[in-house]
CSV table of C-alpha atoms in Angstrom, one decimal:
chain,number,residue,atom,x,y,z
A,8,UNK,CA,-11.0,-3.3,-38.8
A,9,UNK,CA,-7.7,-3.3,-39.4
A,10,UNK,CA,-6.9,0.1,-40.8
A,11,UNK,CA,-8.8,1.2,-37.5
A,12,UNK,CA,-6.4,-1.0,-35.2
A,13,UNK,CA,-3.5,0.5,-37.1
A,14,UNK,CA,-5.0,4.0,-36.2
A,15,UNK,CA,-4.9,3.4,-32.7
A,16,UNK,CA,-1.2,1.6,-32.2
A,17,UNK,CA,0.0,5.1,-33.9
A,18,UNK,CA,-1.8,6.9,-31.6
A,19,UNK,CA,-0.4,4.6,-28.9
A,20,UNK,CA,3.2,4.8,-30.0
A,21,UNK,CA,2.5,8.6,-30.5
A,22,UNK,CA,1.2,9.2,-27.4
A,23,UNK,CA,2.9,6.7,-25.0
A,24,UNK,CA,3.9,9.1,-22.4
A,25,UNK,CA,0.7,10.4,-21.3
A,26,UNK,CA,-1.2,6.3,-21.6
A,27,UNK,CA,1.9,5.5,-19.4
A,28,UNK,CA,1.4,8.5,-17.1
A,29,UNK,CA,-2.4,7.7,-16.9
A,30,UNK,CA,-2.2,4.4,-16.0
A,31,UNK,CA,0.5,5.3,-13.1
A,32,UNK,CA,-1.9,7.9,-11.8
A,33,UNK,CA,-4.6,5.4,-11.7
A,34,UNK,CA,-3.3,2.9,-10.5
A,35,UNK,CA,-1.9,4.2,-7.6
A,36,UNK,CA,-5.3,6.2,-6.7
A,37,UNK,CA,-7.4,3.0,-6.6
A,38,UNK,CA,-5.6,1.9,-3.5
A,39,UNK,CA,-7.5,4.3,-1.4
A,40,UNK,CA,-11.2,3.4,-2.8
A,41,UNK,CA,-12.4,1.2,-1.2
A,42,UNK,CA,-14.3,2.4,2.3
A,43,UNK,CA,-15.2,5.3,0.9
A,44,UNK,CA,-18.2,4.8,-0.9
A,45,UNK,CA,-21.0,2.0,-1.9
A,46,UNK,CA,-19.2,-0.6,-3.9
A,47,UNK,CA,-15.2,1.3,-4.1
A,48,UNK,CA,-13.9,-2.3,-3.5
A,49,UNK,CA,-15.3,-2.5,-7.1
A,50,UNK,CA,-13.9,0.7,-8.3
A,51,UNK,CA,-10.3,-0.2,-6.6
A,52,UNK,CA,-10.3,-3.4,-8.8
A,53,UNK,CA,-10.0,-0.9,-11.8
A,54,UNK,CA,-5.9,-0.6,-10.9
A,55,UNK,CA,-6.1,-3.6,-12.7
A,56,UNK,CA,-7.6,-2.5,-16.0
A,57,UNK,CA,-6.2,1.5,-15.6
A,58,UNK,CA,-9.8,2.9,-16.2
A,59,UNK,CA,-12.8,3.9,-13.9
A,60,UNK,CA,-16.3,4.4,-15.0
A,61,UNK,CA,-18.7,6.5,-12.8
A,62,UNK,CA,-22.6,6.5,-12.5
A,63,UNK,CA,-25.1,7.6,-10.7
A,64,UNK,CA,-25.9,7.7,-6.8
A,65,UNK,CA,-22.3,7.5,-5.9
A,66,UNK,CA,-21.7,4.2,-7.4
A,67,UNK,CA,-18.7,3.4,-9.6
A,68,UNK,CA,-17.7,0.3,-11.3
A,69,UNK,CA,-15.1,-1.2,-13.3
A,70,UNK,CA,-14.7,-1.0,-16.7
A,71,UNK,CA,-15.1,-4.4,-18.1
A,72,UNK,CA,-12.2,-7.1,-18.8
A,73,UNK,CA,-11.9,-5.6,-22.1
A,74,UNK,CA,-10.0,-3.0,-20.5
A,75,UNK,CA,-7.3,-5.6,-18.7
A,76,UNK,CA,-6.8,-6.7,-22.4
A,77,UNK,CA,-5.9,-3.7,-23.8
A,78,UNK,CA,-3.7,-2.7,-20.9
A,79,UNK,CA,-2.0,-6.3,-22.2
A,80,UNK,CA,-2.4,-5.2,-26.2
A,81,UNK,CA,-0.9,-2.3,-25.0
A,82,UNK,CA,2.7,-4.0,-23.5
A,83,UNK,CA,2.8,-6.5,-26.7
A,84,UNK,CA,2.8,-3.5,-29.3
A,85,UNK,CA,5.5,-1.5,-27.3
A,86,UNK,CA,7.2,-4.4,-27.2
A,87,UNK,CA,7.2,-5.5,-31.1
A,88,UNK,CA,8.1,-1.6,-31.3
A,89,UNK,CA,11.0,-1.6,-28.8
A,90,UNK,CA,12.0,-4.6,-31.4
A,91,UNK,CA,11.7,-3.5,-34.5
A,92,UNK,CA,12.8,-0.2,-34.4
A,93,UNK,CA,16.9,0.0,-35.3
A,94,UNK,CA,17.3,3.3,-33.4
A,95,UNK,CA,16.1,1.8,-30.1
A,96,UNK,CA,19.1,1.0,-27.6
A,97,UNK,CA,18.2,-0.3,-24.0
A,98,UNK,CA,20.3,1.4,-21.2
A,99,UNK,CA,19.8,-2.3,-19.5
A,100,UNK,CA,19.2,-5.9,-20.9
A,101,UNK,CA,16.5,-7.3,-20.6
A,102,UNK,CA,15.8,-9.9,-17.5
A,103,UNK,CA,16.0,-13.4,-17.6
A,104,UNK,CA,12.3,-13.7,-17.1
A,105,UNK,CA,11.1,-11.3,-20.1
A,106,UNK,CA,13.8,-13.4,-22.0
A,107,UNK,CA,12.4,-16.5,-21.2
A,108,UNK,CA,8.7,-15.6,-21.6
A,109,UNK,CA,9.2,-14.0,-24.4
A,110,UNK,CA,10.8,-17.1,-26.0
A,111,UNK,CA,8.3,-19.6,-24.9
A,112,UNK,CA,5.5,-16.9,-26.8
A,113,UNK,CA,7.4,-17.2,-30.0
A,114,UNK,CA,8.2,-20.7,-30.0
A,115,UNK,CA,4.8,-22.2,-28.9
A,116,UNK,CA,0.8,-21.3,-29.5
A,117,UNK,CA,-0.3,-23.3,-27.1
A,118,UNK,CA,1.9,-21.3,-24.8
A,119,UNK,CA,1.2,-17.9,-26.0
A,120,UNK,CA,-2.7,-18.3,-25.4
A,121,UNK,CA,-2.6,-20.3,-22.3
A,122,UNK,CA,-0.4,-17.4,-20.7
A,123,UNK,CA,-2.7,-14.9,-22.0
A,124,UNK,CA,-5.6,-16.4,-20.7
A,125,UNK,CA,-4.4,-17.3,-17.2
A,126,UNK,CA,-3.2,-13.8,-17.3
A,127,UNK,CA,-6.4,-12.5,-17.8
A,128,UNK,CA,-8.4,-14.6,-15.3
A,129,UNK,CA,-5.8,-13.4,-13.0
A,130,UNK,CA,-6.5,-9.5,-12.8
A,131,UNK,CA,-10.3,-10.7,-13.1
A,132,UNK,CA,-11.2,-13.2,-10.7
A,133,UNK,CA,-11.5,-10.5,-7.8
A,134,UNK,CA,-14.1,-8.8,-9.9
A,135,UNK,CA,-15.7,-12.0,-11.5
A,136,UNK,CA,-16.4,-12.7,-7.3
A,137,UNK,CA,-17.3,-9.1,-6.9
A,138,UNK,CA,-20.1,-9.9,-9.3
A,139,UNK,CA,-20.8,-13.6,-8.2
A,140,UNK,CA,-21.5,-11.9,-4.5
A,141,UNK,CA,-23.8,-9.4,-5.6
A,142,UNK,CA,-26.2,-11.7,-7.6
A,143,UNK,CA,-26.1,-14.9,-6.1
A,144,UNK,CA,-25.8,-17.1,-3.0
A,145,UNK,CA,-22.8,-17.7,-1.2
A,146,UNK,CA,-23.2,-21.1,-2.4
A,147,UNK,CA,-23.2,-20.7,-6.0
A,148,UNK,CA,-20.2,-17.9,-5.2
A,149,UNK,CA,-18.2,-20.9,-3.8
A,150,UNK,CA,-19.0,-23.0,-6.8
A,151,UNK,CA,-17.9,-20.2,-9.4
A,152,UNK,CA,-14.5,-19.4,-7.3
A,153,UNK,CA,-13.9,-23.5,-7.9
A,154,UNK,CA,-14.9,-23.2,-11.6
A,155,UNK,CA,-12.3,-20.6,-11.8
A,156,UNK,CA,-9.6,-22.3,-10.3
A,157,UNK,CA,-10.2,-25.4,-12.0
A,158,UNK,CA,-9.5,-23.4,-15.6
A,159,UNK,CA,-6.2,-21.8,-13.8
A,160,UNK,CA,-5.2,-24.7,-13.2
A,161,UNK,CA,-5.7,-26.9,-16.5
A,162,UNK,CA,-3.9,-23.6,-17.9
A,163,UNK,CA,-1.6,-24.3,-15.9
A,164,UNK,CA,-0.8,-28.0,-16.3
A,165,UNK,CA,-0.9,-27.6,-20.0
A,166,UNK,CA,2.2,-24.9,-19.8
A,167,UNK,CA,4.0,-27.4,-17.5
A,168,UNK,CA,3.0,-29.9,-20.2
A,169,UNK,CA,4.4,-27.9,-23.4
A,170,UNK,CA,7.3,-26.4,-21.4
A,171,UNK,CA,8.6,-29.3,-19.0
A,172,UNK,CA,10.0,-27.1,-17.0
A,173,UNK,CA,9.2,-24.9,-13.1
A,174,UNK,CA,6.4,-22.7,-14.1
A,175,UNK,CA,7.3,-18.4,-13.6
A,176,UNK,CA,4.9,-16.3,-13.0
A,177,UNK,CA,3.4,-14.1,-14.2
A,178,UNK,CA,4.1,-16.5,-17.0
A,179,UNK,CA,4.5,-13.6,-19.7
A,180,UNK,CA,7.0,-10.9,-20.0
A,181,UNK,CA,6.9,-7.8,-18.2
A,182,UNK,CA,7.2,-4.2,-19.4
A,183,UNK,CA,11.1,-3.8,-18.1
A,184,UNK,CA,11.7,-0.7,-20.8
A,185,UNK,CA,10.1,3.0,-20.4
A,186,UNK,CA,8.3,2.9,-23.2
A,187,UNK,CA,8.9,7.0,-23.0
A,188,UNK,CA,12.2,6.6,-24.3
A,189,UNK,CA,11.5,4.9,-27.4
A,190,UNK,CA,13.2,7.1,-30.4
A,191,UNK,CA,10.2,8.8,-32.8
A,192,UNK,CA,10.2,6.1,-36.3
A,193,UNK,CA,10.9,8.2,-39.6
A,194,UNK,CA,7.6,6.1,-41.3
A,195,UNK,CA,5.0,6.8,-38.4
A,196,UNK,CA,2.9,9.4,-37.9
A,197,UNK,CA,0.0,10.6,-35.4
A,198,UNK,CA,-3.3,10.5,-37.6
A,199,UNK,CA,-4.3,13.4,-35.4
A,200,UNK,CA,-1.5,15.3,-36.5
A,201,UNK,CA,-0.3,17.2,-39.2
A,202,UNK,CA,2.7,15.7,-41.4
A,203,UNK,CA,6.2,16.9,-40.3
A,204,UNK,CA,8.3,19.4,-42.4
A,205,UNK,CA,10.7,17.4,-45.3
A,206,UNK,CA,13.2,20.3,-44.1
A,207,UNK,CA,14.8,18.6,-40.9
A,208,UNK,CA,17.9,19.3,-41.4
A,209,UNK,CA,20.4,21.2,-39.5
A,210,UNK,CA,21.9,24.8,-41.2
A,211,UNK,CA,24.7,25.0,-42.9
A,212,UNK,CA,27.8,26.4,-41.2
A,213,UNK,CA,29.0,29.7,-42.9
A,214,UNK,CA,32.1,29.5,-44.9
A,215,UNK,CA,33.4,32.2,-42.9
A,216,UNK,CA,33.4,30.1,-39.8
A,217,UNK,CA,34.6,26.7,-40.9
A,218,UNK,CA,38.2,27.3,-40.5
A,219,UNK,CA,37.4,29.4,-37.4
A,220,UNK,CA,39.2,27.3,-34.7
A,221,UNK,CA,42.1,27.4,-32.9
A,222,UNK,CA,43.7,24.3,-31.2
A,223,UNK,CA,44.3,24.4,-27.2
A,224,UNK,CA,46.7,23.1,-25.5
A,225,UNK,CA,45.4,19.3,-23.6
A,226,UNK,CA,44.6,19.8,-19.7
A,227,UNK,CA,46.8,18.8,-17.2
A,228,UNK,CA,44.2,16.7,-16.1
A,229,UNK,CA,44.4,14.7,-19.3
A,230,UNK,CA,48.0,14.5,-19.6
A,231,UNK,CA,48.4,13.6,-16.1
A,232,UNK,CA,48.8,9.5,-15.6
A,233,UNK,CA,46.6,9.0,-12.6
A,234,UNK,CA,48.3,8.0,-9.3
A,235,UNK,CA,48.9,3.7,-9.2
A,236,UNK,CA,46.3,2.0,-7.5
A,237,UNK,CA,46.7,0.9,-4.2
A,238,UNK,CA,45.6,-3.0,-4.5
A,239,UNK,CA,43.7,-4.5,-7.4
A,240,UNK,CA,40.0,-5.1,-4.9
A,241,UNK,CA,38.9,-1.6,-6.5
A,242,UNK,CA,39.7,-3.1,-10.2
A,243,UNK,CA,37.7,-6.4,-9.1
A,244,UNK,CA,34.9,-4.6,-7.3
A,245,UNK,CA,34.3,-2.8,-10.7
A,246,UNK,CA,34.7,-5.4,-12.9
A,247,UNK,CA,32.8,-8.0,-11.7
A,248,UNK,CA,28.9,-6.1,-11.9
A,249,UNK,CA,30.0,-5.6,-15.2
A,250,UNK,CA,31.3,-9.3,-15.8
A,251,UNK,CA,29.1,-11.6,-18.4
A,252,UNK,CA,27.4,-14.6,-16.4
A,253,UNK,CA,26.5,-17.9,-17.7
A,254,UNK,CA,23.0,-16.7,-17.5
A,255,UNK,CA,23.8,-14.2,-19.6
A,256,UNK,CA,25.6,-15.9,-22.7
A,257,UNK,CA,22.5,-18.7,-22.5
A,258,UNK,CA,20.1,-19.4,-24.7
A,259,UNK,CA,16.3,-18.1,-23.7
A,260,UNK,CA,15.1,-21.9,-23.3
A,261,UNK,CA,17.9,-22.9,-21.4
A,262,UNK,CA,17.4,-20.8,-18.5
A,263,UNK,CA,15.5,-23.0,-16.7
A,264,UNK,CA,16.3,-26.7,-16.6
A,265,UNK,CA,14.0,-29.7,-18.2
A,266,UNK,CA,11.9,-31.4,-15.3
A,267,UNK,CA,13.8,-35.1,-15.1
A,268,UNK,CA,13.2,-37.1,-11.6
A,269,UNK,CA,9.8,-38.0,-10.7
A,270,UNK,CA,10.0,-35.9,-7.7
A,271,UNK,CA,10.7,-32.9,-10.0
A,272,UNK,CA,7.0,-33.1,-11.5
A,273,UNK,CA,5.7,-34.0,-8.6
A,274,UNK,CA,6.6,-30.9,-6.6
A,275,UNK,CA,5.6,-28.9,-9.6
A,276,UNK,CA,1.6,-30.7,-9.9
A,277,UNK,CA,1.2,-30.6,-6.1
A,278,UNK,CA,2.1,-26.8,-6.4
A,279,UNK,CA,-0.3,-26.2,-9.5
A,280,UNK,CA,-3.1,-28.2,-7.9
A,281,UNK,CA,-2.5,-26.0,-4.0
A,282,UNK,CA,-5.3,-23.2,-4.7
A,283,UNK,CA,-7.9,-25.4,-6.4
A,284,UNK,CA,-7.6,-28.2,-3.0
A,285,UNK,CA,-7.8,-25.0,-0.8
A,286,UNK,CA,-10.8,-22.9,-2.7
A,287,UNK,CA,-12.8,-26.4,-3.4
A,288,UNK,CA,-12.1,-27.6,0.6
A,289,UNK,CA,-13.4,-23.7,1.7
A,290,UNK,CA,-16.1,-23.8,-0.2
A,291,UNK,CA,-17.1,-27.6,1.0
A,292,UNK,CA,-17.0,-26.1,4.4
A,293,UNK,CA,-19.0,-22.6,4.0
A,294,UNK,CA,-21.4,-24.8,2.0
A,295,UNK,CA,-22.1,-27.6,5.1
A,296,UNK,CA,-21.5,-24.6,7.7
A,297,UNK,CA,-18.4,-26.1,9.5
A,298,UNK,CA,-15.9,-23.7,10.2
A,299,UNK,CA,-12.6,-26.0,10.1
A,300,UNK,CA,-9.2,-25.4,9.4
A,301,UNK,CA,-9.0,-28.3,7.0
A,302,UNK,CA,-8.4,-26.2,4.0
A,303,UNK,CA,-5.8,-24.1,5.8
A,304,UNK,CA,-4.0,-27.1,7.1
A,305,UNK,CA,-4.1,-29.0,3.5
A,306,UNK,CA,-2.6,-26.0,1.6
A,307,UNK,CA,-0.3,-25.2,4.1
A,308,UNK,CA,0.7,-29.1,3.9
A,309,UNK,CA,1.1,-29.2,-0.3
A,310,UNK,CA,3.5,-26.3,0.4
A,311,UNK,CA,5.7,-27.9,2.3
A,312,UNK,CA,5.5,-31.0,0.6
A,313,UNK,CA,6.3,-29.2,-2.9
A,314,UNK,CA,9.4,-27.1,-1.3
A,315,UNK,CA,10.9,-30.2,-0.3
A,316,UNK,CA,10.4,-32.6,-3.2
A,317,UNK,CA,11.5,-29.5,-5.5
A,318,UNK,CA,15.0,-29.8,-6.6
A,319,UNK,CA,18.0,-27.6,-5.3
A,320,UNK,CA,19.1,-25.4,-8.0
A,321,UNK,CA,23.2,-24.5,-8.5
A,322,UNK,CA,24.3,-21.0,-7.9
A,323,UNK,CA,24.0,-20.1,-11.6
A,324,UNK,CA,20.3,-20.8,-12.0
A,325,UNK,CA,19.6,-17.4,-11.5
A,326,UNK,CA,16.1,-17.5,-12.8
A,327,UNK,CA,15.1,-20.5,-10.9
A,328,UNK,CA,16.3,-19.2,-7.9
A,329,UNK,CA,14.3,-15.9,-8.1
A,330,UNK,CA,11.2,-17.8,-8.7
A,331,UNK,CA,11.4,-20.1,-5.3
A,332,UNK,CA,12.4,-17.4,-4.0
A,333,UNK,CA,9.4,-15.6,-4.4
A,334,UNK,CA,7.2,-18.7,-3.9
A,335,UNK,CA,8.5,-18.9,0.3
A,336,UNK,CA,7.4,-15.1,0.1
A,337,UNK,CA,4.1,-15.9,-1.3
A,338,UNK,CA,3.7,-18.3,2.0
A,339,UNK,CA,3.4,-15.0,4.1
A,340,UNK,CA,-0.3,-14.4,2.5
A,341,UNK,CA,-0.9,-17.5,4.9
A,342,UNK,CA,-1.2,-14.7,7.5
A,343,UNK,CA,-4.3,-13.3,5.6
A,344,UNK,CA,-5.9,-16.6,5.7
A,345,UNK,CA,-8.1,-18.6,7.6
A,346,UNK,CA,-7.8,-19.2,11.3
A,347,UNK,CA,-4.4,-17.5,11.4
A,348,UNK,CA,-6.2,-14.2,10.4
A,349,UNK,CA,-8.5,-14.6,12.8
A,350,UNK,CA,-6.8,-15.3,15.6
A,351,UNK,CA,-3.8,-14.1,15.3
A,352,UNK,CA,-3.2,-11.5,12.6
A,353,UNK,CA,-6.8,-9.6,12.0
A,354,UNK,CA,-6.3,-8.3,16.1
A,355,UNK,CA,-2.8,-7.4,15.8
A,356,UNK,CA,-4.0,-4.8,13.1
A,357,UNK,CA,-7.0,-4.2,15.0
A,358,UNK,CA,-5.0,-2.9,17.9
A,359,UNK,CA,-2.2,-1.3,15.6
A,360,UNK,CA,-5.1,1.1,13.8
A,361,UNK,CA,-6.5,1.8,17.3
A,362,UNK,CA,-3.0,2.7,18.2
A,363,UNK,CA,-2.4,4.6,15.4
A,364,UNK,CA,-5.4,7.4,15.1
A,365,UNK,CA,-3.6,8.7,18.1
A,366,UNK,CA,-1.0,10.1,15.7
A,367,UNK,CA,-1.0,12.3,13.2
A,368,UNK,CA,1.2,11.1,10.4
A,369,UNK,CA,0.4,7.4,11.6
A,370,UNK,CA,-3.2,7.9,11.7
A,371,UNK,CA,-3.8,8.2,7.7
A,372,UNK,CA,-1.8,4.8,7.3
A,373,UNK,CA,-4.3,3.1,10.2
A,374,UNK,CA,-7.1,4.2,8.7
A,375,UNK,CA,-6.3,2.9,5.1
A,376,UNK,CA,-5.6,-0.7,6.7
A,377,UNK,CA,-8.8,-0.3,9.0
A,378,UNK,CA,-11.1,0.4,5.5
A,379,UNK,CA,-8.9,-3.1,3.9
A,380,UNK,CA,-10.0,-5.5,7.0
A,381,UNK,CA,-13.4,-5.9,6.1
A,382,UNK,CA,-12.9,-6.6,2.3
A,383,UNK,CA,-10.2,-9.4,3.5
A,384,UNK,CA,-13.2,-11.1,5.4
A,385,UNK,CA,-15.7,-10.4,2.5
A,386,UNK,CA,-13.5,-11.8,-0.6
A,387,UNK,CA,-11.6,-14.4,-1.0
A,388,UNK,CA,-9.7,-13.2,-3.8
A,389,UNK,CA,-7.7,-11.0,-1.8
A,390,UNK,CA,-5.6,-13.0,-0.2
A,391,UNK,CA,-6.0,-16.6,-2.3
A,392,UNK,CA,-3.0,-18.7,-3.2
């Protein structure tokens, strides 16, 4: 087993440009699945694991989980490789997130799995309801959507729990290096491949054309000082991207700050706890047949309620900035939900993709949102919190 895993991260390493090429190409085909078969919302779910499998009559589904996993495997090998290889030199450092993840995973256990795990019911919980839909009752559906959300967010608590500190997400680290521009390792080698020459080197100069040069005189260009500066702003203005921050010189665990008030976790466990009161309140009301908007109202509530108890972070928390900063973006997906999407946002488009099939460029964009509407009333994966 293990001489067969070894096998394949060669190959991998070997052949990283075309896996990375592959699941570019893939993913960004999947977008325009769905609507044109039976079942494409299925197939479009594959972005998430980079692999499609076709059958018969037209239909094509998903590859299963296993595949999401390896795309995973995948970043943690080119990572240890991007690590241990001497040779490698980033053009950029890494972010303060892949920093930060990265040293929670070596640290902790607990952490490590927890992330992995949330990660994974993350790019499979649209499928998992997919499934659910196709097999069983909208109430059982409901039931298993809860289920899910109750594991997310026991995952959840226990990273809050072992880190005591504002959750990130996605809670591991990201790919931020082309893994095409890793430098070829001296000890690896494809197993499809024949071994590489010993004679590398480069030939010999001729002794006849060693001593073969003839000093020129410098360019003016080089000789010339350049003309004085006319204030020091253009000095600053370069300087400054380049400057170190305290962010920068930090250690990986101190880039976020320890939870201390009360207030602090409580803004943090009333944001964990937000999807599973919203899925357990929709499904309460699609199982008793009451359209309300209590679910809307109550998530919308916990949001508020969390961005204000949360504390204000200084200036240099970089990293905490950028991640409630992308939280009040996440409150836009309110417009997919509920009775705004109904009433407010589902017509707008409506009328926009109506509009637009009177143009010609316009037209292909209005008719890729018109075959998304129906899948946003269908699932409620696609637009959950």
């Amino acid at each position: 087993m293990s001489f067969s895993l070894a096998k394949y991260e060669t190959f991998l390493i070997n052949n990283v440009s075309t896996i990375s090429s592959l699941e570019s190409s893939l993913r960004s085909i999947t977008w325009f699945l769905p609507g044109r078969f039976k079942d494409a919302e299925l197939a479009s779910e594959a972005r998430s694991y980079y692999a499609l499998a076709i059958s018969s009559s037209s239909n094509i589904m998903p590859v299963t989980a296993l595949m999401n996993t390896t795309s995973m495997y995948h970043d943690t090998v080119l990572a240890k490789v991007a690590e241990n290889n001497p040779k490698y030199r980033p053009l950029i450092p890494s972010s303060l997130h892949t920093r930060y993840t990265k040293a929670w995973i070596g640290k902790n256990v607990q952490y490590k799995w927890a992330a992995r795990i949330l990660e994974i019911l993350r790019f499979t919980e649209l499928v998992i309801e997919m499934g659910l839909r196709r097999k069983v009752s909208d109430k059982l559906r409901g039931r298993g959507i809860v289920i899910i959300e109750v594991i997310k967010a026991a995952l959840r608590l226990l990273l809050l729990k072992v880190t005591r500190r504002p959750l990130l997400s996605p809670p591991l680290p990201e790919r931020d290096f082309d893994p095409t521009m890793l430098p070829p390792s001296s000890t690896e080698s494809s197993p499809t491949l024949a071994p590489s020459s010993p004679a590398t080197s480069l030939p010999i100069t001729p002794d006849h054309l060693k001593n073969n040069y003839l000093s020129l005189p410098p360019h003016p260009l080089l000789t010339t000082p350049p003309p004085p500066m006319r204030s020091d702003t253009a000095v600053e203005d370069f300087l400054l991207p380049k400057a170190l921050t305290t962010s920068s010189v930090k250690p990986s665990l101190s880039l976020l700050k320890t939870l201390s008030a009360p207030q602090e976790w409580l803004a943090e466990v009333v944001h964990i706890l937000r999807p599973l009161v919203y899925a357990s309140l929709l499904a309460y009301d699609r199982q008793n047949k009451q359209p309300t908007n209590r679910a809307l109202i109550t998530a919308l509530a916990m949001e508020f309620i969390s961005r204000n108890l949360r504390r204000a972070p200084p200036p240099s928390a970089s990293l905490e900035r950028s991640e409630y900063a992308r939280r009040d973006k996440d409150m836009l997906w309110y417009l997919l939900r509920g009775s705004i999407w109904e009433s407010y946002t589902r017509p707008k488009l409506e009328s926009f993709v109506t509009s637009a099939s009177r143009a010609p460029l316009l037209g292909l964009f209005g008719l890729l949102v018109k075959e998304w509407i129906p899948l946003i009333d269908e699932y409620y994966y696609y637009t959950a919190p």
